[in-house]
Coordinates of C-alpha atoms and ligand atoms in Angstrom, one line a residue:
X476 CA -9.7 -31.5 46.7
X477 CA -10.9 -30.5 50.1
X478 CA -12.7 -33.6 52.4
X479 CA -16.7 -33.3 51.9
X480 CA -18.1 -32.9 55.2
X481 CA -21.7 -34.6 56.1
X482 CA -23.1 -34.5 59.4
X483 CA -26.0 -35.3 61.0
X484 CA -28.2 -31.9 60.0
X485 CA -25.7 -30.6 57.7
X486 CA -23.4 -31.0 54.7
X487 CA -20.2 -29.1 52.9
X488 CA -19.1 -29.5 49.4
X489 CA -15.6 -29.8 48.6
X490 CA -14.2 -26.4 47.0
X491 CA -12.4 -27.8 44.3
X492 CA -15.4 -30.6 42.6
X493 CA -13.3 -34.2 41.5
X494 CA -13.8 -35.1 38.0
X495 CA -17.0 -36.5 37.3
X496 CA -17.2 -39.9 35.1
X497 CA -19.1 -39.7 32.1
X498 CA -22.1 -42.1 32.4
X499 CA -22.0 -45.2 30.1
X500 CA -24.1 -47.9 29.6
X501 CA -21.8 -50.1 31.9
X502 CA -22.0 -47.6 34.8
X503 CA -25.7 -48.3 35.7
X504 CA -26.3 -50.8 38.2
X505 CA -26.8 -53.7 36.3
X506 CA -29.2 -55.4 39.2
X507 CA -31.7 -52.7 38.5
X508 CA -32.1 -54.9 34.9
X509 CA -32.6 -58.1 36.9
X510 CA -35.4 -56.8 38.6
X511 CA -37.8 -57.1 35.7
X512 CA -39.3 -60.7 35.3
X513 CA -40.6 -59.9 32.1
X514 CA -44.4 -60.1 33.7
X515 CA -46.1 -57.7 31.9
X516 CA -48.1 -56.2 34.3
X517 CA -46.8 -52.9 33.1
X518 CA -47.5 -52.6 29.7
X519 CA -51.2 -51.5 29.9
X520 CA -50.3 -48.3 32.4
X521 CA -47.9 -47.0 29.6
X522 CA -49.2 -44.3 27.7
X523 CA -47.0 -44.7 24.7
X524 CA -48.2 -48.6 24.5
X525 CA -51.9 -47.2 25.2
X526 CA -51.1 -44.8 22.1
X527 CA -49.4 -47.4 19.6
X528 CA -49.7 -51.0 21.3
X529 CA -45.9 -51.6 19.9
X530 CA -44.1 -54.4 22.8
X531 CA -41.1 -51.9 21.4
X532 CA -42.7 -49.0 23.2
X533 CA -43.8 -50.6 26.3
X534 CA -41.6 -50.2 29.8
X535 CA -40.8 -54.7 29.5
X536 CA -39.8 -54.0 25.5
X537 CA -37.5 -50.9 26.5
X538 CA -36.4 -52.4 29.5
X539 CA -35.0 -55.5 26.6
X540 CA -33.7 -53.4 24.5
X541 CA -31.7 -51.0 27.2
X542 CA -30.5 -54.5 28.6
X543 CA -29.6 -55.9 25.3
X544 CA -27.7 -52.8 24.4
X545 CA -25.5 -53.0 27.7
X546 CA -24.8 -57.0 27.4
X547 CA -23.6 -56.3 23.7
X548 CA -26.6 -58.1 22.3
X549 CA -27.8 -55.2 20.1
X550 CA -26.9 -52.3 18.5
X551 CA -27.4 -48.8 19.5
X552 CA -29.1 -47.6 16.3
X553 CA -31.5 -45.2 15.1
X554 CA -34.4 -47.5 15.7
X555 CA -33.7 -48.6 19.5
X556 CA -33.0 -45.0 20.1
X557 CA -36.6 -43.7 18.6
X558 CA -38.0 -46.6 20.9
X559 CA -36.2 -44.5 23.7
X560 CA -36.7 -41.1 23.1
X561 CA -40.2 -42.3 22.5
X562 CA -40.3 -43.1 26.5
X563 CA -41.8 -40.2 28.7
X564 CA -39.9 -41.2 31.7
X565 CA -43.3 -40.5 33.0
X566 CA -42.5 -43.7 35.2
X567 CA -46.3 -45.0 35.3
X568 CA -44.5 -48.3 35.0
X569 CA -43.0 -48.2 38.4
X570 CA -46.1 -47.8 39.7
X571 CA -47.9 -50.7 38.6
X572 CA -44.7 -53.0 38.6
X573 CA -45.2 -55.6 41.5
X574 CA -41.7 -56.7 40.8
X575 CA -40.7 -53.0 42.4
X576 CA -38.5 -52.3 39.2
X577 CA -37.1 -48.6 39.1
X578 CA -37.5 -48.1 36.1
X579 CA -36.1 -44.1 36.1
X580 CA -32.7 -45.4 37.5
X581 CA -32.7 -47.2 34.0
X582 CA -33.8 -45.2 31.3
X583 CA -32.9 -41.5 32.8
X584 CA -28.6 -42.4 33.3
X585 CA -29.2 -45.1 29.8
X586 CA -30.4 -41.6 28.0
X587 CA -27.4 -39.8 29.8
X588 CA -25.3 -42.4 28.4
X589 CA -26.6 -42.2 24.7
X590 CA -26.0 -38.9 24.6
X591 CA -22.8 -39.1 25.6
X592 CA -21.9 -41.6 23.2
X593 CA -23.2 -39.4 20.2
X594 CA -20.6 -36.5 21.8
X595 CA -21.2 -33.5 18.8
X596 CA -24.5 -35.0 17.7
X597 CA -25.9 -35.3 21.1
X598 CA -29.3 -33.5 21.5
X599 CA -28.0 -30.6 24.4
X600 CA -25.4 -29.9 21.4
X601 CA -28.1 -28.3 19.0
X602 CA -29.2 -24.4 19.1
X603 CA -32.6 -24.6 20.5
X604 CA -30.9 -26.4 24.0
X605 CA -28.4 -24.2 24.4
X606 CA -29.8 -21.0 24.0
X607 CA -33.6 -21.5 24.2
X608 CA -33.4 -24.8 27.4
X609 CA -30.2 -23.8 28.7
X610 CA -29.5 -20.6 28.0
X611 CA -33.0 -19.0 28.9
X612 CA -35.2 -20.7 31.2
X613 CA -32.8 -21.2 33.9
X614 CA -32.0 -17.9 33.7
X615 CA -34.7 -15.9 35.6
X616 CA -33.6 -12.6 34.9
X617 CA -33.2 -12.9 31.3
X618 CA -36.5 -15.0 31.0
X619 CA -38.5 -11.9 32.6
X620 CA -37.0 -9.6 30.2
X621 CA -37.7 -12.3 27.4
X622 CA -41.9 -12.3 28.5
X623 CA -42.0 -8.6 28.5
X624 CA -42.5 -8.2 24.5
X625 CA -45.0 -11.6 25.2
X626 CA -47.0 -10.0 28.1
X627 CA -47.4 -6.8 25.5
X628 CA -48.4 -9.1 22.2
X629 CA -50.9 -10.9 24.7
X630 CA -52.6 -7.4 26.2
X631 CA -52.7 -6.9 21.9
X632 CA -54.5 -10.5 21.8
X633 CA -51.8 -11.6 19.1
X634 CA -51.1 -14.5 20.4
X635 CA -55.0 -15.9 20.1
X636 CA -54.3 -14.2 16.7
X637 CA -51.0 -16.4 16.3
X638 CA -53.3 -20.0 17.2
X639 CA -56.5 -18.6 15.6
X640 CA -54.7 -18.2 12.2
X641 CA -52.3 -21.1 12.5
X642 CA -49.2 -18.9 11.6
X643 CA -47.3 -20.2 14.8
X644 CA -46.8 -23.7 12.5
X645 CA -44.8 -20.6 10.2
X646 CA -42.2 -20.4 12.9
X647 CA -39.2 -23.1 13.6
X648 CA -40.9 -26.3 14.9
X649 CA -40.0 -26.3 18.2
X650 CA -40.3 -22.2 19.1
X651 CA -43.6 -22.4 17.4
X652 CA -44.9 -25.0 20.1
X653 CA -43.4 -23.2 22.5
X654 CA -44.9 -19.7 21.8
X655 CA -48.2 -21.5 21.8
X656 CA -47.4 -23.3 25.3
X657 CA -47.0 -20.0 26.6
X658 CA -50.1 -19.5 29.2
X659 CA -51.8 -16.2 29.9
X660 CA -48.9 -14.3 31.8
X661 CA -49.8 -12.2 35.4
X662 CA -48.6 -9.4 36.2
X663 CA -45.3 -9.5 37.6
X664 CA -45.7 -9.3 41.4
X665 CA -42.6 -7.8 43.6
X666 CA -40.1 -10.2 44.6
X667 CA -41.3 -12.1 47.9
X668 CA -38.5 -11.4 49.9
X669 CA -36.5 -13.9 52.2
X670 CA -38.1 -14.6 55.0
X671 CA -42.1 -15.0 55.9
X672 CA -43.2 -15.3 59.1
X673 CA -46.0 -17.7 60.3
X674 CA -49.0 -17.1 61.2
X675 CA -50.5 -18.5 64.8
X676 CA -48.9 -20.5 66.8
X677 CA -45.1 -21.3 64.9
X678 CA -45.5 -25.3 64.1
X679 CA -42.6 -25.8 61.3
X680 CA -39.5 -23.8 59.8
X681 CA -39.3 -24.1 56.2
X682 CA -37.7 -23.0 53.0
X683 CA -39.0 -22.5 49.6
X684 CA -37.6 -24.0 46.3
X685 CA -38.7 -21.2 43.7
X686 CA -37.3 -22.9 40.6
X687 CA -36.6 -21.0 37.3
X688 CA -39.3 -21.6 35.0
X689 CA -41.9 -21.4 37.8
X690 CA -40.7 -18.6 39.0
X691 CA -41.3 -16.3 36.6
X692 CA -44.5 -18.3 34.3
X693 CA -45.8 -19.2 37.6
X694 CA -44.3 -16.1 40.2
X695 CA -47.8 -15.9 41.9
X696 CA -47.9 -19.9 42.7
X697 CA -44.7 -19.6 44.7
X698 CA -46.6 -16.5 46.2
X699 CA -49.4 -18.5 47.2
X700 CA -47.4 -21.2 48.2
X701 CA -45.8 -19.7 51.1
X702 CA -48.9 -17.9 52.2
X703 CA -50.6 -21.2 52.3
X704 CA -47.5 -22.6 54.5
X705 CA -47.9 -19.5 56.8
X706 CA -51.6 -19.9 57.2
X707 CA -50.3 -23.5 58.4
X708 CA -48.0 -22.3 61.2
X709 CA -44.6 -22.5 59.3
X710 CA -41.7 -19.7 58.9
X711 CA -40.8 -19.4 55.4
X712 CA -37.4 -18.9 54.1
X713 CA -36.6 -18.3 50.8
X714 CA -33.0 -19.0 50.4
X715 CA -31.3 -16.5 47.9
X716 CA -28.7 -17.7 45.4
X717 CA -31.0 -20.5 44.4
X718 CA -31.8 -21.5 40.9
X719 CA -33.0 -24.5 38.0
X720 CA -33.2 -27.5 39.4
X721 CA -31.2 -29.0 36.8
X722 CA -33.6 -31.9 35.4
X723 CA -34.1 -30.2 31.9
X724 CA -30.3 -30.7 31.6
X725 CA -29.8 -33.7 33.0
X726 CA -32.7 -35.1 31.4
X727 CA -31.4 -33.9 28.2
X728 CA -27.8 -35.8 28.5
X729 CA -26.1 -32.5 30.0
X730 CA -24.6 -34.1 33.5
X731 CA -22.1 -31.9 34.5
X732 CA -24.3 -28.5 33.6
X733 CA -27.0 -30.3 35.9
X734 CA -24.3 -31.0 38.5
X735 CA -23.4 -27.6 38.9
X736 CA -26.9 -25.9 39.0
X737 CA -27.5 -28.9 41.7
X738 CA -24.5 -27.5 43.9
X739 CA -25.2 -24.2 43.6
X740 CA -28.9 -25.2 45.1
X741 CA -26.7 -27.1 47.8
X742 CA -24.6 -23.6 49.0
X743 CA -27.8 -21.8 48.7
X744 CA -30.0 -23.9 51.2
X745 CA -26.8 -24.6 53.4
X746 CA -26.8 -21.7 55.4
X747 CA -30.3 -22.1 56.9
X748 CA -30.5 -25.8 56.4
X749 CA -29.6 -27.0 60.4
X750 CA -32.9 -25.3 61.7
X751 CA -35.1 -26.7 58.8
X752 CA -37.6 -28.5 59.0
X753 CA -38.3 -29.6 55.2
X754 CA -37.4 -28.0 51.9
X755 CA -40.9 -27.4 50.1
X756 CA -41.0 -27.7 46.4
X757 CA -44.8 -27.1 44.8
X758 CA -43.5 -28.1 41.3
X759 CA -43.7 -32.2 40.7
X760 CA -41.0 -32.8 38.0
X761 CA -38.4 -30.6 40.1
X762 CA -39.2 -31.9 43.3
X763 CA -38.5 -35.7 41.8
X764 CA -35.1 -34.1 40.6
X765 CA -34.7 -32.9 44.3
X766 CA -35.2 -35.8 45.9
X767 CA -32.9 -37.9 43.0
X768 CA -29.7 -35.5 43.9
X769 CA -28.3 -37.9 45.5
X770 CA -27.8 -40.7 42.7
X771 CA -27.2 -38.6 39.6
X772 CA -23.7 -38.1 40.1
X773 CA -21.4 -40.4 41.5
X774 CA -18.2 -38.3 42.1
X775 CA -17.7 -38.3 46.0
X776 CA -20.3 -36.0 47.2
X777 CA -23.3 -38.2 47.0
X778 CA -23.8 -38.0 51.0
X779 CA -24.2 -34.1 50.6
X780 CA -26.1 -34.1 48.0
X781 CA -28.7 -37.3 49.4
X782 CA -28.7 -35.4 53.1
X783 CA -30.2 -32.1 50.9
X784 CA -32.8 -35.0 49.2
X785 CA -34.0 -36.3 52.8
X786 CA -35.5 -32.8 53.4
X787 CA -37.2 -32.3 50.3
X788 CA -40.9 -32.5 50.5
X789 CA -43.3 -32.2 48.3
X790 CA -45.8 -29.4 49.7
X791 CA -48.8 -31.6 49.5
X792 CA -47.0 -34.5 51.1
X793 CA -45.9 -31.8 53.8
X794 CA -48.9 -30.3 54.7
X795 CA -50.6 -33.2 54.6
X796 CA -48.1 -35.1 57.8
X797 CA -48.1 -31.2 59.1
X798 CA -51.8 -31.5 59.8
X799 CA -53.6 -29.3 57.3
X800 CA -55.4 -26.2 58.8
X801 CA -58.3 -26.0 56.5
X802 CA -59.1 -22.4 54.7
X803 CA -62.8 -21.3 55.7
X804 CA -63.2 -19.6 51.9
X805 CA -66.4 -21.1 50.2
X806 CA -65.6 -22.3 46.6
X807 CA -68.3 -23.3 44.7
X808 CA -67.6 -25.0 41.9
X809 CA -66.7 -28.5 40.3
X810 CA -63.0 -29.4 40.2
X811 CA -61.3 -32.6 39.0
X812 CA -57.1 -33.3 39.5
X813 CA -54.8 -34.4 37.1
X814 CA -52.0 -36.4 38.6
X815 CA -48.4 -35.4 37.2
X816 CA -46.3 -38.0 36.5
X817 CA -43.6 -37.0 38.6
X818 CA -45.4 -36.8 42.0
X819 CA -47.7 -39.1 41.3
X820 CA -45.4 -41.9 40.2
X821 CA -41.7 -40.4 40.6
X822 CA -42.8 -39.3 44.4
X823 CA -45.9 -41.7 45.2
X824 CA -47.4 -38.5 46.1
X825 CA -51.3 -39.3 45.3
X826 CA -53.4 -38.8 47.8
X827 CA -52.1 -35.9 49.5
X828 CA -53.2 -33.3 47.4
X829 CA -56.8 -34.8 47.0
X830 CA -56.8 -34.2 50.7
X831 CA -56.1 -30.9 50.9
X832 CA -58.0 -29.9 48.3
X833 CA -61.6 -31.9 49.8
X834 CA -61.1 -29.6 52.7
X835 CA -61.8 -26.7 50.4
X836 CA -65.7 -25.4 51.9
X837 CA -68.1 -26.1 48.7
X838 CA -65.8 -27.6 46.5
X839 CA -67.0 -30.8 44.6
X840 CA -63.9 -32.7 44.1
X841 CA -64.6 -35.0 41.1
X842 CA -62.0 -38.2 40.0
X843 CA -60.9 -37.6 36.6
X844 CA -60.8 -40.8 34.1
X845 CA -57.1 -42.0 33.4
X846 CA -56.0 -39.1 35.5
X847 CA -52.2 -40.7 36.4
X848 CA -51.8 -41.1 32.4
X849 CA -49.2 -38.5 31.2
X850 CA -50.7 -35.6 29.6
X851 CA -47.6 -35.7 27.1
X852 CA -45.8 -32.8 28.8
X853 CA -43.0 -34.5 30.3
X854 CA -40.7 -32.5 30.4
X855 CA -39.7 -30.9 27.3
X856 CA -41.0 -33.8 25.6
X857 CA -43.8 -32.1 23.8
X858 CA -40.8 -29.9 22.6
X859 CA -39.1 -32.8 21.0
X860 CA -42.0 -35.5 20.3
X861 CA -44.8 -33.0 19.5
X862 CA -46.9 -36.3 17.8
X863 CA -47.6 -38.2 20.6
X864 CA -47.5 -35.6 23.6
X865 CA -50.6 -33.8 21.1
X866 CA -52.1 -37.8 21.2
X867 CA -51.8 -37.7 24.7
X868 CA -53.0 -33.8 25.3
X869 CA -56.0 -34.3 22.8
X870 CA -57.0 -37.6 25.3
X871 CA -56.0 -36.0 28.5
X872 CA -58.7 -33.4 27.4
X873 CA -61.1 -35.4 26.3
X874 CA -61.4 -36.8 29.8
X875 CA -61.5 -33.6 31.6
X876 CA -64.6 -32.2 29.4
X877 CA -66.3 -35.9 30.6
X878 CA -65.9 -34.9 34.2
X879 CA -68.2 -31.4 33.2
X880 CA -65.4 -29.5 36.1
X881 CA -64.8 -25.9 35.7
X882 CA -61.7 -26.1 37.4
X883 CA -58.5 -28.4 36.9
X884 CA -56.0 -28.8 39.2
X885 CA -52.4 -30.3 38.6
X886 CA -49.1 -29.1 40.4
X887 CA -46.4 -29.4 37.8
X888 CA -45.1 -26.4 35.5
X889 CA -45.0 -28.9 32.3
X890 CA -48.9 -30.4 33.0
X891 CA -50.8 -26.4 33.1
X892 CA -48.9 -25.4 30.3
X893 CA -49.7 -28.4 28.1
X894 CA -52.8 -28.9 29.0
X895 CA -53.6 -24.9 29.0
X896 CA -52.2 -24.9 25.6
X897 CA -54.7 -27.9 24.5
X898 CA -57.6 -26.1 26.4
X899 CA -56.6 -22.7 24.6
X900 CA -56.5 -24.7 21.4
X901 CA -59.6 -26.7 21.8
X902 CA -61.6 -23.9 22.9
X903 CA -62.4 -26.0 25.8
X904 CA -64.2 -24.1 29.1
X905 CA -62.5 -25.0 32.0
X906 CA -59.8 -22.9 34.4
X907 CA -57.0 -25.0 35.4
X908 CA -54.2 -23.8 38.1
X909 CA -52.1 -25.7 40.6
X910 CA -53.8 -26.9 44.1
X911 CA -51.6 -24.0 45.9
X912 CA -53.5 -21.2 44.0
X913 CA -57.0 -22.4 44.9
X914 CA -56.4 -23.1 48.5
X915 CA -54.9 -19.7 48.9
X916 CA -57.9 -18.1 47.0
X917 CA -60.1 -19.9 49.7
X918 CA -57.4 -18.8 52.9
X919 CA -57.9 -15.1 51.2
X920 CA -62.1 -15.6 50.4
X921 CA -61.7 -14.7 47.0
X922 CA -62.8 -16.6 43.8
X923 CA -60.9 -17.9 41.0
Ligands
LIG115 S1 -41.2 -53.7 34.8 FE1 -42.2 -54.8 36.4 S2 -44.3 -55.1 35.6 FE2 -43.0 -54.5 33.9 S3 -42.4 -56.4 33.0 FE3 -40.8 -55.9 34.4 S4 -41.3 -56.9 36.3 FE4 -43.2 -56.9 35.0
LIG116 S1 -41.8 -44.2 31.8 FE1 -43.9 -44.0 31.1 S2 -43.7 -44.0 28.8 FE2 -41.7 -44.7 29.7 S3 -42.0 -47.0 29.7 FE3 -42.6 -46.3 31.7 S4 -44.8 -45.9 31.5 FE4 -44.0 -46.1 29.4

């Protein structure tokens, strides 16, 4: 193995990768279990204890159980594990903990670690992850060849026909939810190319994480994404060779896949990453992976990996310290935001995009009731615990249609697909897109 090199602005990764240890129970920092006192003052921002009121399923029960699993005091059956996999990792609990327990750096390497220990049986060992979570979405290529037979059955309207008539519940459990999560697909746009120049007077040099999923469901937000950072001054670079994130397999147990998609994101960015100013990521659950590269793994490249995590900016959060140059656009209509989990409580990124988006000319900006309460995407959560992410969808609705907005805003893949899906399923009237899209509407004086 070749030394890894970290400098100040820049970082190599050894050619040859050391042997990565398997995460255990033991491995996690055992003072990050000492941190809870037991208080409490968690248990009423936790959606699944808002759902079921069960101490079992609240962030102090889990918490007990993960602790009394590593001292040896319980048993890892099927009962502590339900309690578990019940957990969003939404990590509302680290919000409102005055105690400042992480709870993420518990329960994400503790779900790493059971699924190591059920080896064959783990979850990432099963059909649907390796060729539908693994196999397809970080693949962009074959993903855009997968929607093309979608984008013709939706110009045919079969898939209103598909919820309409209820036959999706006809199709294996999981790929039925999934067809139905499936928004209204754009037109594929021509790829963006790799460099954008800014507009005005040059104030920032950036580059764009595109992401898999996001890249091809959600091409024309990474569109408007780096217009809106051009409009603000900033040279765009979109570094090629980039790809997933890694989160859905790390967050499904599958550590050394995620290590290796994480890398590759390393080489791609290293080239331009001197001169940069801030990696921008517009999708919430990958930019809390992003920023989290630099713990996951401990196998002797954790000062790379955490360098890459000090640029990485949300592009709210970015914009927002930038200075925002306000679009002139009028918009006139009633928004509300949903915050995702993972900027609002992963990243503590809240205010930020309620900023940019009040600067929108006509736009009534309304609060939306419970909005940091997870919408039950998480994820692929409402994949794999379709009962309560639907509990949480049907009340995350519920409190939009109370706001009366005609638009909804959220910036995470998972949170405008599940809550699209509800909408489309509820027949309810509102628009919802991600902050990026409407601000870029207004640069451009068009309406959504
Ligand atoms: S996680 Fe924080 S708020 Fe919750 S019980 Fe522990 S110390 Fe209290
Ligand atoms: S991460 Fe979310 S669902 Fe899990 S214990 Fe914390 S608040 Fe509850």
């Amino acid at each position: 193995m070749t030394d890894v090199a970290v400098t100040e602005n820049t970082y190599e990764l050894p050619v040859v990768k050391s042997e990565l240890p398997a995460t255990s129970y033991e491995s996690i920092d055992y003072d990050h279990f000492l941190d809870c006192v037991h208080c409490g003052l968690c248990t009423a921002a936790c959606p699944t204890y808002a759902e079921l009121g069960n101490e079992n399923d609240s962030p102090r029960g889990r918490i007990y159980l993960m602790r009394a699993v590593r001292d040896g005091r319980a048993e890892m059956d099927d009962t502590v594990r339900g309690h578990l996999e019940l957990c969003l990792d939404c990590r509302a609990c680290e919000t409102a903990c005055p105690s400042g327990v992480q709870y993420g750096r518990i329960i994400e390497p503790f779900r790493v670690a059971m699924e190591n220990e059920l080896g064959e049986e783990s979850k990432s060992s099963d059909w649907f992850h390796r060729f539908i979570l693994f196999g397809l979405f970080p693949n962009r290529d074959k993903l855009r060849k997968w929607l093309r037979p979608a984008r013709i059955a939706q110009r045919l309207k079969l898939d209103k026909l598909l919820i309409a008539t209820g036959l999706w519940k006809l199709l294996p459990k999981r790929l039925g939810r999934m067809v139905t999560l499936l928004p209204q697909l754009k037109s594929e746009e021509k790829p963006i190319g790799n460099f954008l120049q800014a507009e005005g007077k040059r104030r920032a040099r950036v580059a764009l994480f595109t992401g898999c999923v996001q890249d091809v469901i959600f091409q024309h937000t990474n569109h408007a994404t780096a217009r809106v950072l051009q409009k603000n001054g900033c040279d765009v670079i979109i570094p090629q060779g980039q790809g997933c994130c890694g989160a859905i397999h790390y967050h499904s147990g599958a550590e050394e896949e995620a290590r290796d998609l994480a890398d590759q994101n390393l080489e791609a960015f290293k080239e331009s990453f001197d001169d940069l100013d801030a990696v921008i990521i517009n999708a919430a659950g990958c930019g809390a992976m992003l920023k989290d590269y630099g713990h996951h793994w401990l196998d002797g490249s954790e000062e790379a990996r955490e360098l890459f995590a000090s640029k990485v900016k949300d592009v709210h959060e970015f914009l927002d310290e930038l200075g925002f140059i306000p679009p002139s656009g009028r918009i006139e209509a009633t928004a509300t935001y949903h915050d995702a989990c993972h900027l609002a409580h992963a990243q503590q990124i809240q205010a930020q995009p309620r900023n940019l988006l009040r600067q929108i000319p006509g736009l009534d900006l309304v609060e939306l009731p419970e909005s940091e309460l997870c919408c039950g995407a998480a994820g692929t959560y409402n994949l794999t615990q379709p009962e309560m992410a639907d509990r949480l969808a049907d009340r995350k609705i519920k409190n939009i249609e109370s706001t009366k907005a005609q638009l909804v805003l959220t910036a995470n893949t998972g949170c405008l697909m599940q809550i699209d899906r509800e909408r489309r399923m509820n027949g309810s009237p509102f628009t919802i897109m991600h902050p990026m899209d409407l601000l870029d509407l207004s640069y451009r004086g068009e309406q959504p």
